[in-house]
XYZ file of C-alpha atoms in Angstrom:
751
model
C 23.149 11.389 13.398
C 23.372 14.766 15.827
C 26.015 17.593 14.521
C 28.972 18.196 16.947
C 30.328 22.149 16.987
C 33.692 22.574 15.864
C 34.802 23.661 18.444
C 34.050 20.165 20.794
C 36.327 18.809 18.296
C 38.636 21.856 18.736
C 39.004 20.395 22.123
C 39.066 17.274 21.932
C 42.043 17.243 19.381
C 44.315 20.384 21.810
C 43.589 18.100 24.959
C 44.104 14.524 23.767
C 47.383 16.108 22.399
C 48.129 17.730 25.180
C 47.581 15.199 27.340
C 49.703 12.437 25.591
C 52.526 15.043 25.484
C 52.557 16.383 29.040
C 53.024 12.087 29.932
C 56.122 11.527 27.603
C 57.644 15.038 28.691
C 56.878 14.239 32.181
C 58.474 10.495 31.320
C 61.801 13.099 29.621
C 62.098 15.396 33.212
C 61.214 18.157 31.127
C 59.039 21.308 31.499
C 56.028 20.942 30.542
C 55.051 23.906 28.143
C 57.525 22.476 26.450
C 54.969 19.359 25.746
C 52.335 21.744 25.256
C 53.892 23.339 22.322
C 54.938 20.572 20.513
C 51.083 19.242 21.103
C 50.416 22.378 19.228
C 52.653 21.887 16.336
C 50.702 18.613 15.860
C 47.294 19.909 16.003
C 48.409 23.106 13.554
C 47.245 23.199 10.162
C 52.172 22.918 9.377
C 51.790 19.357 10.671
C 49.018 16.574 8.412
C 49.579 13.380 9.497
C 47.746 14.192 12.593
C 44.151 15.424 12.920
C 44.009 18.907 12.869
C 41.844 22.131 15.076
C 39.244 23.687 12.101
C 38.471 26.112 13.444
C 41.602 28.369 14.644
C 39.624 31.687 15.837
C 37.604 29.808 18.773
C 40.863 28.176 20.042
C 42.516 32.101 19.753
C 39.564 33.228 22.178
C 40.320 30.826 24.660
C 43.966 31.422 24.298
C 42.792 34.966 25.006
C 41.189 33.564 28.028
C 44.152 30.971 28.960
C 46.111 34.901 29.135
C 43.953 36.632 31.223
C 43.573 33.481 34.057
C 47.581 32.770 33.402
C 48.269 36.700 34.498
C 45.798 36.110 37.834
C 47.435 32.927 38.824
C 50.941 34.911 38.849
C 48.887 37.544 40.417
C 47.946 35.622 43.144
C 51.836 34.509 43.683
C 52.903 38.321 43.110
C 51.575 39.885 46.527
C 52.968 43.463 46.583
C 54.490 42.443 50.132
C 56.415 39.786 48.040
C 57.781 43.058 45.917
C 58.472 44.784 49.120
C 60.806 42.538 50.408
C 62.723 41.080 47.100
C 65.478 44.555 48.510
C 67.714 46.507 46.382
C 69.686 43.684 45.325
C 67.096 41.541 43.138
C 65.909 45.652 41.778
C 69.346 46.130 40.711
C 70.502 42.903 39.043
C 66.317 42.890 37.012
C 66.917 46.032 35.806
C 70.382 45.412 34.662
C 69.200 42.251 32.931
C 66.276 43.906 31.263
C 67.735 46.907 29.213
C 71.033 44.727 28.415
C 69.114 42.392 26.950
C 66.449 44.681 25.644
C 69.499 46.087 23.871
C 70.949 43.087 22.588
C 68.017 41.667 20.871
C 67.722 45.211 19.177
C 71.144 44.960 17.552
C 70.507 41.264 16.983
C 67.638 42.289 15.087
C 69.616 45.219 13.508
C 71.973 42.667 12.099
C 70.048 40.147 10.589
C 68.090 42.826 8.892
C 65.122 42.910 10.252
C 62.349 45.888 10.349
C 62.508 48.059 13.434
C 59.140 47.070 15.163
C 60.711 43.826 14.538
C 64.199 44.025 16.376
C 61.833 45.938 19.111
C 60.030 43.239 19.741
C 63.072 40.803 20.211
C 64.275 42.718 22.462
C 61.254 42.667 24.857
C 60.687 38.832 24.081
C 64.332 38.234 24.898
C 64.414 40.286 27.912
C 62.626 37.805 30.187
C 63.733 34.686 32.312
C 60.844 32.002 32.927
C 59.934 31.695 36.262
C 58.053 28.405 35.892
C 60.798 26.755 34.572
C 63.953 28.070 36.645
C 61.492 26.746 39.871
C 61.143 23.056 38.360
C 64.810 23.058 37.165
C 65.721 24.343 41.039
C 63.605 21.480 41.949
C 64.230 18.748 39.791
C 68.141 20.041 40.724
C 67.946 19.462 44.316
C 68.884 23.788 45.041
C 65.701 25.311 46.074
C 68.059 25.827 49.632
C 71.270 27.394 48.317
C 71.837 30.940 48.790
C 71.651 32.506 45.631
C 68.219 31.222 44.501
C 66.213 33.541 46.645
C 67.930 36.467 44.897
C 66.722 34.857 41.393
C 63.549 34.172 42.889
C 63.472 38.534 43.900
C 64.988 38.955 40.489
C 61.736 37.149 38.637
C 59.828 38.361 40.275
C 60.802 41.928 39.348
C 61.213 41.152 35.673
C 57.174 39.586 35.941
C 55.972 43.189 36.800
C 58.609 44.686 34.274
C 56.597 42.642 31.860
C 53.905 44.313 31.847
C 55.265 47.894 31.313
C 56.354 46.694 28.499
C 53.544 45.408 27.191
C 51.897 48.439 27.880
C 54.873 50.310 25.997
C 54.851 48.040 23.506
C 51.196 48.289 22.824
C 51.545 52.400 23.178
C 54.146 52.425 20.486
C 52.131 50.103 18.208
C 49.283 52.446 18.699
C 50.994 55.561 18.312
C 52.768 54.490 15.052
C 55.961 56.328 16.132
C 58.513 56.743 19.238
C 58.441 59.835 20.803
C 59.490 60.573 24.273
C 56.549 62.607 25.710
C 53.678 60.137 24.167
C 56.584 57.184 26.069
C 56.022 59.328 29.885
C 52.694 59.828 29.466
C 51.845 56.700 28.471
C 54.043 54.699 31.914
C 52.603 57.702 33.963
C 48.980 56.992 33.339
C 50.253 53.332 33.556
C 52.074 54.070 36.862
C 48.699 56.081 38.661
C 46.659 53.457 37.596
C 48.401 51.006 39.232
C 48.828 53.070 42.517
C 45.420 53.729 42.235
C 43.534 50.245 41.734
C 45.954 48.655 44.092
C 44.820 51.840 46.850
C 41.124 51.556 45.876
C 41.606 47.008 45.575
C 43.069 46.978 49.017
C 40.959 49.917 50.900
C 37.680 47.868 49.669
C 38.033 44.434 48.866
C 39.670 42.639 51.928
C 36.819 44.329 53.287
C 34.464 42.912 51.293
C 35.596 39.331 52.134
C 35.539 39.789 55.650
C 32.092 41.336 56.049
C 30.890 38.294 53.293
C 32.975 35.229 54.524
C 30.328 33.125 56.363
C 28.709 32.946 52.517
C 31.726 32.419 50.689
C 32.233 28.442 50.523
C 34.172 27.000 47.422
C 32.134 27.418 44.938
C 31.180 31.299 45.993
C 34.457 32.103 45.887
C 35.685 30.582 42.844
C 33.210 32.477 40.920
C 33.103 35.769 42.921
C 37.099 35.298 42.543
C 37.243 35.209 38.262
C 34.009 37.535 38.139
C 36.470 40.271 40.205
C 38.959 39.452 37.754
C 36.860 39.617 34.123
C 35.434 42.694 35.593
C 39.056 44.088 36.316
C 39.914 43.261 32.925
C 37.090 44.346 31.720
C 37.567 48.650 33.448
C 41.158 47.763 32.576
C 40.147 47.735 28.983
C 37.732 50.139 28.647
C 40.582 52.693 30.500
C 43.686 51.994 27.582
C 45.625 48.966 29.038
C 45.726 45.587 28.658
C 43.121 42.364 29.392
C 46.518 41.046 30.618
C 47.002 43.841 32.996
C 43.357 43.624 34.610
C 43.865 40.019 35.520
C 47.479 40.510 36.974
C 46.469 43.147 38.697
C 43.274 41.992 40.577
C 45.832 38.796 40.992
C 48.082 40.964 43.032
C 45.860 42.679 45.268
C 43.495 39.140 46.303
C 46.883 38.010 46.969
C 46.850 40.684 49.857
C 43.412 38.915 51.087
C 43.581 35.927 54.241
C 41.355 33.752 51.503
C 44.103 33.951 48.904
C 45.703 30.200 49.462
C 42.647 29.575 48.504
C 41.697 31.488 45.831
C 44.754 30.253 44.166
C 43.861 26.407 45.296
C 40.010 27.091 43.720
C 41.463 28.708 40.455
C 44.844 26.560 39.856
C 42.392 24.079 37.953
C 40.995 26.379 36.031
C 44.783 28.141 35.078
C 45.501 25.133 33.995
C 42.963 23.782 31.448
C 43.127 27.249 29.789
C 47.193 27.701 30.065
C 47.221 24.834 28.520
C 45.358 25.944 25.492
C 47.069 29.163 25.413
C 50.178 27.224 25.000
C 48.998 24.955 22.393
C 47.238 27.760 20.264
C 51.180 29.187 20.870
C 52.004 25.597 19.101
C 49.838 25.819 16.362
C 50.801 28.738 14.955
C 54.998 27.309 13.761
C 55.749 26.818 11.427
C 58.440 23.574 11.049
C 60.004 24.632 7.494
C 59.637 28.122 8.385
C 62.367 27.108 11.378
C 64.826 25.160 8.732
C 64.119 28.177 6.469
C 65.550 30.628 9.673
C 67.765 27.808 11.184
C 70.396 30.162 11.657
C 69.029 33.724 13.204
C 67.551 30.437 15.684
C 70.436 29.685 16.524
C 72.419 33.472 16.305
C 69.442 34.175 18.772
C 69.389 31.645 21.171
C 73.593 31.721 21.615
C 72.675 36.074 21.934
C 70.397 34.582 24.817
C 72.582 31.991 26.531
C 75.050 34.488 26.586
C 74.161 37.659 27.107
C 71.579 36.231 30.687
C 74.844 35.066 31.544
C 76.792 38.537 31.232
C 74.567 40.905 32.331
C 72.681 38.202 35.112
C 76.348 38.050 36.898
C 76.877 41.479 35.977
C 73.431 42.786 37.410
C 73.983 40.935 40.606
C 77.629 41.941 40.696
C 76.545 45.626 40.750
C 74.361 45.003 43.269
C 76.892 44.009 45.809
C 77.171 40.045 45.924
C 80.555 37.827 45.331
C 81.426 36.946 41.929
C 80.265 33.413 42.974
C 76.668 34.164 43.373
C 76.195 36.440 40.523
C 77.977 33.448 38.038
C 74.948 31.128 39.575
C 72.834 34.033 39.124
C 73.571 34.439 35.782
C 73.694 31.448 34.561
C 69.938 30.275 35.748
C 68.623 32.773 33.617
C 69.521 32.245 30.299
C 65.728 30.849 28.597
C 62.679 32.897 27.368
C 59.765 33.282 29.735
C 56.183 32.778 28.456
C 56.260 36.359 28.360
C 57.996 35.765 25.297
C 54.444 34.283 23.869
C 52.416 36.792 25.238
C 54.253 39.600 23.580
C 55.418 37.618 20.454
C 51.187 37.025 20.187
C 50.695 40.793 21.358
C 52.875 42.003 18.191
C 50.671 39.500 15.647
C 47.447 40.818 16.680
C 48.354 44.178 16.240
C 49.837 42.964 12.414
C 52.728 44.702 13.493
C 55.597 41.858 13.576
C 56.363 39.670 10.722
C 55.202 36.149 9.848
C 58.135 34.537 10.935
C 59.784 36.414 13.955
C 57.076 34.108 16.073
C 57.965 30.304 15.440
C 61.451 31.838 15.638
C 61.181 33.160 18.972
C 59.332 29.252 19.842
C 62.539 27.557 19.070
C 64.812 29.776 20.176
C 62.478 29.199 23.732
C 61.607 25.460 23.418
C 66.098 25.137 23.056
C 67.263 27.854 26.005
C 64.817 25.368 28.156
C 66.193 21.918 27.175
C 69.442 23.681 27.811
C 68.792 25.191 31.203
C 69.419 22.589 33.776
C 73.205 22.173 31.774
C 73.901 25.928 31.839
C 72.371 25.983 36.071
C 75.221 23.000 36.604
C 78.166 24.857 34.238
C 77.993 27.412 36.472
C 80.531 25.611 38.873
C 82.878 25.251 37.071
C 82.770 28.122 35.175
C 83.619 29.427 38.384
C 86.821 28.494 38.880
C 87.630 29.331 36.189
C 86.851 32.756 35.778
C 88.096 33.278 38.820
C 91.278 32.754 37.622
C 91.950 33.906 34.363
C 89.829 37.652 35.643
C 92.419 40.495 35.632
C 93.499 40.565 39.590
C 93.017 44.333 39.258
C 89.350 43.835 38.809
C 89.357 41.063 41.174
C 90.209 43.095 43.910
C 87.965 45.764 43.155
C 85.051 43.291 42.564
C 86.103 41.727 46.373
C 86.223 45.479 47.448
C 83.240 46.574 45.585
C 81.163 43.616 47.377
C 82.193 43.917 50.830
C 81.935 47.362 50.917
C 78.104 46.876 49.676
C 77.499 44.576 53.286
C 78.308 47.116 55.698
C 74.757 48.550 56.756
C 74.209 51.807 56.381
C 71.461 53.754 58.349
C 69.690 56.402 57.724
C 69.579 60.001 57.755
C 66.949 61.670 59.272
C 66.535 63.698 56.112
C 66.301 60.541 54.173
C 63.349 59.466 56.485
C 61.707 62.966 56.747
C 61.616 63.218 52.367
C 61.256 59.674 52.065
C 57.815 59.520 54.283
C 56.243 63.038 52.812
C 56.819 61.846 48.694
C 55.190 58.280 49.516
C 52.420 60.928 51.437
C 52.220 63.670 48.696
C 52.702 61.176 45.637
C 49.769 58.415 47.256
C 47.250 60.791 48.312
C 47.735 62.523 45.125
C 46.996 60.380 43.090
C 44.234 59.766 44.949
C 42.366 63.369 44.915
C 43.567 63.510 41.552
C 41.713 59.909 40.876
C 38.013 61.702 42.520
C 38.327 64.879 40.652
C 38.442 62.824 37.008
C 35.213 60.891 38.195
C 33.260 64.097 39.778
C 34.027 66.215 36.537
C 32.824 63.416 34.333
C 30.088 61.966 36.280
C 28.756 63.581 39.616
C 29.223 67.103 37.675
C 26.718 66.572 35.187
C 24.716 64.186 37.295
C 24.001 67.541 39.529
C 23.696 70.172 36.877
C 21.461 68.176 35.132
C 18.504 68.476 38.480
C 20.257 71.335 39.663
C 21.025 74.230 37.045
C 23.242 76.987 37.541
C 25.168 78.689 40.792
C 23.629 76.470 43.361
C 24.211 73.079 41.357
C 27.703 74.542 40.819
C 28.103 75.120 44.486
C 26.323 71.447 45.201
C 29.580 70.237 42.954
C 32.104 72.105 44.980
C 30.906 71.067 48.018
C 30.697 67.411 47.431
C 33.527 67.160 45.466
C 35.764 68.729 48.709
C 34.078 67.346 50.732
C 35.904 63.825 49.072
C 38.755 65.288 49.016
C 39.202 67.404 52.062
C 40.811 64.006 53.878
C 43.322 64.002 51.409
C 44.056 66.877 51.155
C 44.747 67.792 54.920
C 46.894 64.390 54.932
C 48.603 66.131 52.135
C 49.392 69.164 54.562
C 49.536 68.272 58.242
C 51.514 64.466 58.167
C 54.742 63.803 59.362
C 54.359 67.270 60.609
C 54.864 65.951 64.253
C 56.728 63.431 63.440
C 60.035 62.174 65.712
C 62.256 62.660 62.082
C 60.751 66.288 61.987
C 61.584 67.314 65.964
C 65.591 65.971 65.306
C 65.413 68.161 63.117
C 63.484 70.956 63.704
C 66.642 71.144 66.994
C 69.313 71.443 64.081
C 69.190 74.723 63.747
C 67.630 77.392 61.289
C 69.465 75.761 58.067
C 67.026 72.963 58.797
C 64.274 74.760 59.973
C 64.344 76.461 56.567
C 64.082 73.557 54.324
C 61.281 72.551 56.765
C 59.092 75.325 56.590
C 59.613 74.911 52.940
C 58.744 71.737 52.618
C 55.839 72.056 54.711
C 55.091 75.721 52.396
C 55.162 73.268 49.423
C 52.436 70.939 50.538
C 49.867 73.474 51.201
C 50.396 75.507 48.126
C 50.087 72.006 46.293
C 46.767 71.355 48.391
C 45.454 74.672 47.638
C 46.110 74.786 43.138
C 43.665 70.872 43.743
C 41.142 73.394 45.712
C 41.595 75.692 43.139
C 40.947 73.232 40.380
C 38.141 72.571 41.699
C 36.089 76.315 41.533
C 37.866 77.327 38.938
C 36.460 74.542 37.079
C 32.827 75.639 38.498
C 32.844 79.135 38.569
C 33.927 82.782 36.993
C 35.911 84.892 39.176
C 38.621 86.232 39.741
C 41.633 84.709 40.488
C 42.734 87.116 43.502
C 38.981 86.229 44.673
C 39.795 82.425 44.021
C 42.618 82.091 45.321
C 41.314 83.745 48.373
C 38.705 81.608 49.028
C 40.880 78.521 48.292
C 43.477 79.117 51.483
C 40.552 79.838 54.012
C 39.003 76.804 52.868
C 42.473 74.952 53.093
C 43.240 76.188 56.708
C 39.313 75.202 57.646
C 40.668 71.882 56.350
C 44.015 71.905 57.948
C 42.072 72.939 61.719
C 39.238 70.621 61.164
C 39.579 67.942 64.241
C 36.845 65.982 62.347
C 38.889 65.801 59.512
C 41.673 64.783 61.480
C 39.970 62.361 62.941
C 38.684 60.699 59.475
C 42.019 61.113 58.011
C 43.207 58.766 60.484
C 40.240 56.430 60.610
C 40.981 56.118 56.367
C 44.919 55.483 57.325
C 44.245 53.131 59.568
C 41.740 50.918 57.365
C 43.832 50.385 54.589
C 46.713 49.576 56.510
C 44.359 46.535 58.542
C 43.630 45.605 55.442
C 46.898 45.633 54.044
C 48.039 43.306 56.828
C 45.284 41.421 57.490
C 47.162 38.092 56.606
C 49.385 38.825 59.413
C 46.608 40.311 61.916
C 44.608 36.487 61.021
C 47.558 34.685 62.327
C 47.732 36.048 65.209
C 43.873 36.208 65.595
C 44.282 32.190 65.134
C 46.697 31.444 67.240
C 49.788 31.653 65.375
C 52.873 34.336 64.839
C 54.263 36.478 62.180
C 56.877 35.314 60.204
C 60.265 36.295 60.368
C 60.819 39.454 58.998
C 64.511 38.956 58.312
C 64.988 37.068 55.424
C 65.405 38.884 53.144
C 68.392 40.772 55.091
C 69.994 37.873 55.823
C 71.499 37.361 51.649
C 74.104 39.780 51.798
C 75.924 37.187 54.190
C 77.087 34.043 54.285
C 73.958 32.472 55.950
C 70.472 32.059 54.931
C 66.590 31.188 55.711
C 65.409 27.688 53.906
C 61.939 25.799 54.245
C 61.516 22.656 54.200
C 58.661 19.570 54.532
C 58.681 17.207 57.339
C 58.237 14.132 55.220
C 54.315 12.125 56.563
C 57.039 8.572 56.797
C 59.435 10.757 58.144
C 61.575 8.723 61.664
C 61.984 12.351 63.108
C 58.445 12.332 63.590
C 56.779 13.198 66.712
C 61.047 14.112 68.470
C 61.402 17.693 70.241
C 64.144 19.811 68.082
C 65.885 18.834 71.995
C 66.105 14.953 70.917
C 67.321 15.764 67.266
C 69.735 18.074 68.137
C 70.114 19.653 64.653
C 72.168 22.317 65.238
C 75.274 19.545 66.998
C 74.489 16.969 64.107
C 74.190 19.977 61.076
C 75.480 23.377 62.607
C 71.707 24.470 61.756
C 69.029 26.065 63.531
C 65.250 25.759 63.102
C 63.634 29.418 63.429
C 60.105 29.162 62.968
C 57.993 25.938 61.868
C 54.521 26.164 60.294
C 51.122 23.989 60.976
C 48.376 24.660 59.346
C 47.297 28.443 60.038
C 50.265 28.730 63.140
C 53.402 29.710 62.812
C 56.172 28.718 65.655
C 58.760 31.487 65.803
C 61.900 30.576 67.528
C 60.260 27.506 68.615
C 62.093 25.754 72.029
C 63.799 22.602 72.326
C 60.206 20.578 73.572
C 58.325 21.335 70.560
C 58.189 18.348 68.353
C 57.434 17.718 64.425
C 54.720 16.938 63.046
C 53.929 14.928 59.046
C 53.560 18.260 56.601
C 55.282 20.941 58.887
C 57.223 23.740 57.299
C 59.747 24.846 59.145
C 62.397 27.878 58.889
C 65.935 26.911 58.811
C 68.937 29.430 58.801
C 72.428 27.528 57.953
C 75.101 27.811 54.683
C 74.774 26.770 51.354
C 76.687 23.718 52.742
C 75.270 23.138 55.351
C 71.459 23.434 54.634
C 72.140 20.868 51.596
C 73.572 17.830 54.174
C 70.552 18.616 56.390
C 68.157 18.213 53.450
C 69.769 15.231 51.797
C 70.222 14.057 55.326
C 65.752 14.386 56.061
C 65.062 13.077 52.337
C 67.112 9.986 53.937
C 65.333 9.775 56.885
C 62.248 8.107 55.877
C 60.032 4.812 56.592
C 60.955 1.789 54.169
C 58.359 0.999 52.334
C 56.519 -1.577 52.846
C 57.025 -4.939 50.532
C 53.142 -6.036 50.598
C 50.749 -6.704 47.460
C 48.477 -3.655 48.059
C 46.288 -5.771 45.543
C 45.636 -7.751 48.253
C 45.084 -5.296 51.471
C 42.149 -4.592 50.453
C 38.847 -5.155 53.136
C 36.220 -7.036 52.535
C 32.725 -7.545 54.595
C 31.966 -11.096 54.825
C 29.214 -12.928 56.461
C 29.641 -17.530 57.421
C 27.086 -19.449 59.670
C 28.301 -21.221 63.194
C 27.540 -24.251 62.871
C 27.932 -27.584 65.352
C 31.191 -28.402 64.719
C 33.424 -25.171 64.870
C 35.801 -24.078 66.539
C 34.195 -20.906 67.468
C 31.000 -22.724 69.124
C 31.016 -21.659 73.059
C 33.866 -19.782 72.885
C 33.222 -15.937 73.347
C 34.450 -13.027 70.686
C 37.824 -12.317 72.987
C 38.970 -16.236 73.594
C 38.366 -16.693 69.672
C 41.148 -14.925 68.631
C 39.669 -13.561 65.456
C 41.623 -9.886 66.009
C 44.882 -10.926 67.084
C 45.171 -14.257 64.493
C 43.268 -13.128 61.865
C 43.305 -9.389 62.076
C 39.798 -9.807 60.915
C 37.094 -7.709 63.416
C 33.130 -8.953 63.782
C 31.041 -5.730 63.219
C 27.554 -7.540 63.214
C 25.696 -11.331 64.614
C 22.382 -12.493 63.971
C 20.797 -15.029 65.925
C 17.427 -16.042 65.373
C 15.498 -12.889 64.728
C 17.635 -11.071 66.627
C 20.450 -8.566 65.361
C 23.096 -7.331 67.428
C 25.474 -4.522 65.463
C 29.143 -4.289 67.325
C 28.697 -7.273 70.058
C 30.789 -6.925 72.912
C 33.681 -8.846 73.484
C 32.684 -11.613 76.025
C 29.257 -12.293 73.700
C 29.643 -16.195 73.311
C 29.054 -17.552 70.153
C 25.699 -20.441 69.362
C 25.653 -23.007 66.848
C 23.389 -20.975 64.308
C 24.568 -17.170 64.711
C 25.029 -15.412 61.618
C 28.502 -13.561 61.801
C 30.201 -10.330 59.844
C 33.273 -9.890 59.630
C 36.029 -7.136 58.134
C 39.321 -7.128 56.860
C 41.605 -7.940 54.442
C 40.459 -10.561 52.090
C 43.406 -13.073 52.146
C 42.302 -12.859 55.713
C 39.363 -13.399 55.541
C 38.986 -16.283 53.916
C 41.732 -17.947 56.578
C 39.784 -17.186 58.819
C 36.476 -18.871 56.697
C 38.662 -21.766 56.381
C 39.526 -22.155 59.444
C 36.616 -21.441 61.352
């Protein structure tokens, strides 16, 4: 008998248990992640009544791959455009929740007498809610069209991004073995530098690569290339000192800006589901049920901290963001669970051996409990709101009403704000590119050139090459926005504004000279005054160079084109850009919601004018998405087709009524036995006594009466395929018919 590798046996146990548990949890209408964790508990070494995984090391390796693909898939759904669209309210609310829960988690750990690192990691685990669980709960409860759900999804986007930063911060704490402020600031600055650099470089290169190789990209090739890019970024991120999860997330978010994003997401989903299942099963394998009972009261205390803390800080954050109290309560009560990042952070602590052995199973137990309670907490927001409003002190209530109504006023940006915001973006972005070029040049280019051309001439060649590479970006730092509308308007305001404008130009000029000085002083030995003079001359040449101006503009246009490539593709394929006002509707009673027209909907084939949705439901259809096309502000003669995704504007009540009606307006299921509707192919011979003899196919009524089709006839040695309807049956003909099995047998008995 051949030997079966342990890994295959372990995978059979893991996937078998996971498959069984997912069926059970699907039946119970619970999140699948809980089923995976239960499967892991059964497959782990702590439960002896079921088959046990033999080599946990191999499983952990697969679980690490699962984390990579989880973060890669999350990045594909993330998109930097989505981050820019979430708006200020989501950012304010998310940061309030995260900071509040980190502090609360740390204090709970201190109260329980845990060591400092356990308390810090506990705070990080409790700070993030679960995107997948909340998404599923909204679907199950039919709340996707409610006004507050858009804000909740925005909060979750910010939390996912901050979770990545938090993982890096915790890793830095562990490696440095201290909590020095400057060390932490350096780590965060390094993270932000590389994130911006990877994003800029990726957007500049990768969409162009996919566009030029599109004809070569079948599904198989696209999957392999995407996973190759993902794992390459994982290796590079690990090489420069970051986690593999960060690299996967960054590459996913870059690919999310390409035309192929939806296809990549579809292709990667089965791979992600497989490895994610192994990851969550491995999470369950680390849970010791006996330890959960031993730490029963800490589990209860932390669960209460999550429920109360998330609801409180979530509500407070949304109120601070300027939203009404009802919306704030609904949003806060949705966030009351621990997300998948808690498992990843807990695994980070265990892998680096800095957290106690009891922390992991406690957090998993809390996650299971809070996940089960999520639907009930979401439903509880409705009854809690009238109670809170009634018992809230009058001064507080009036302050909240005044504050939230005041924040809804649209403030026009001043010219100074517009100009300074643009200049900050320009200086930061181009400085990151210049610094990255300098780092790469002095680590790779300079040693290579000096190896072949030593001395002064080698240094001169290096200086020329480096300055040539950074000159378009230096010119952009100095020259951009000097002729903008805001700059001209402020210049015309008077001498006071002109002094500040001149100072801004000088500051940028000095910054560019500093970069040039770094290059020259690193390669040549001379007096500072001489080098400064050379740097000023070089910057003057760069500033007045028409060629560098053209190069700078082309680089920026190429980047912006790649950044908007999905919208550009939509225009060229006959579609239009989706509405851009979705984020601005959250501050009003109206908001956007998406609905999909079911394939069996009774509304299919009717025009918007015939359906009169505005008169019947007080809603307005503002866009129809059909395949790759988008029809903005459709006219009354536009028809609805199966699987159209329509965007509708209305209030919570109007959209809820519309959605309920849409789901009920479907064709009734046919009362038929599917086992009897299978189509089959049969043959029969027309004999002398057959009722078909002498009749044509049309006259026989085979199609009309028995719902069968004659597909062929054989007469002697001749064969006739798809015979004409006027063909007459003769004795001895061999006839082939196709139809449902029962109908065919009825025909054979009749003929």
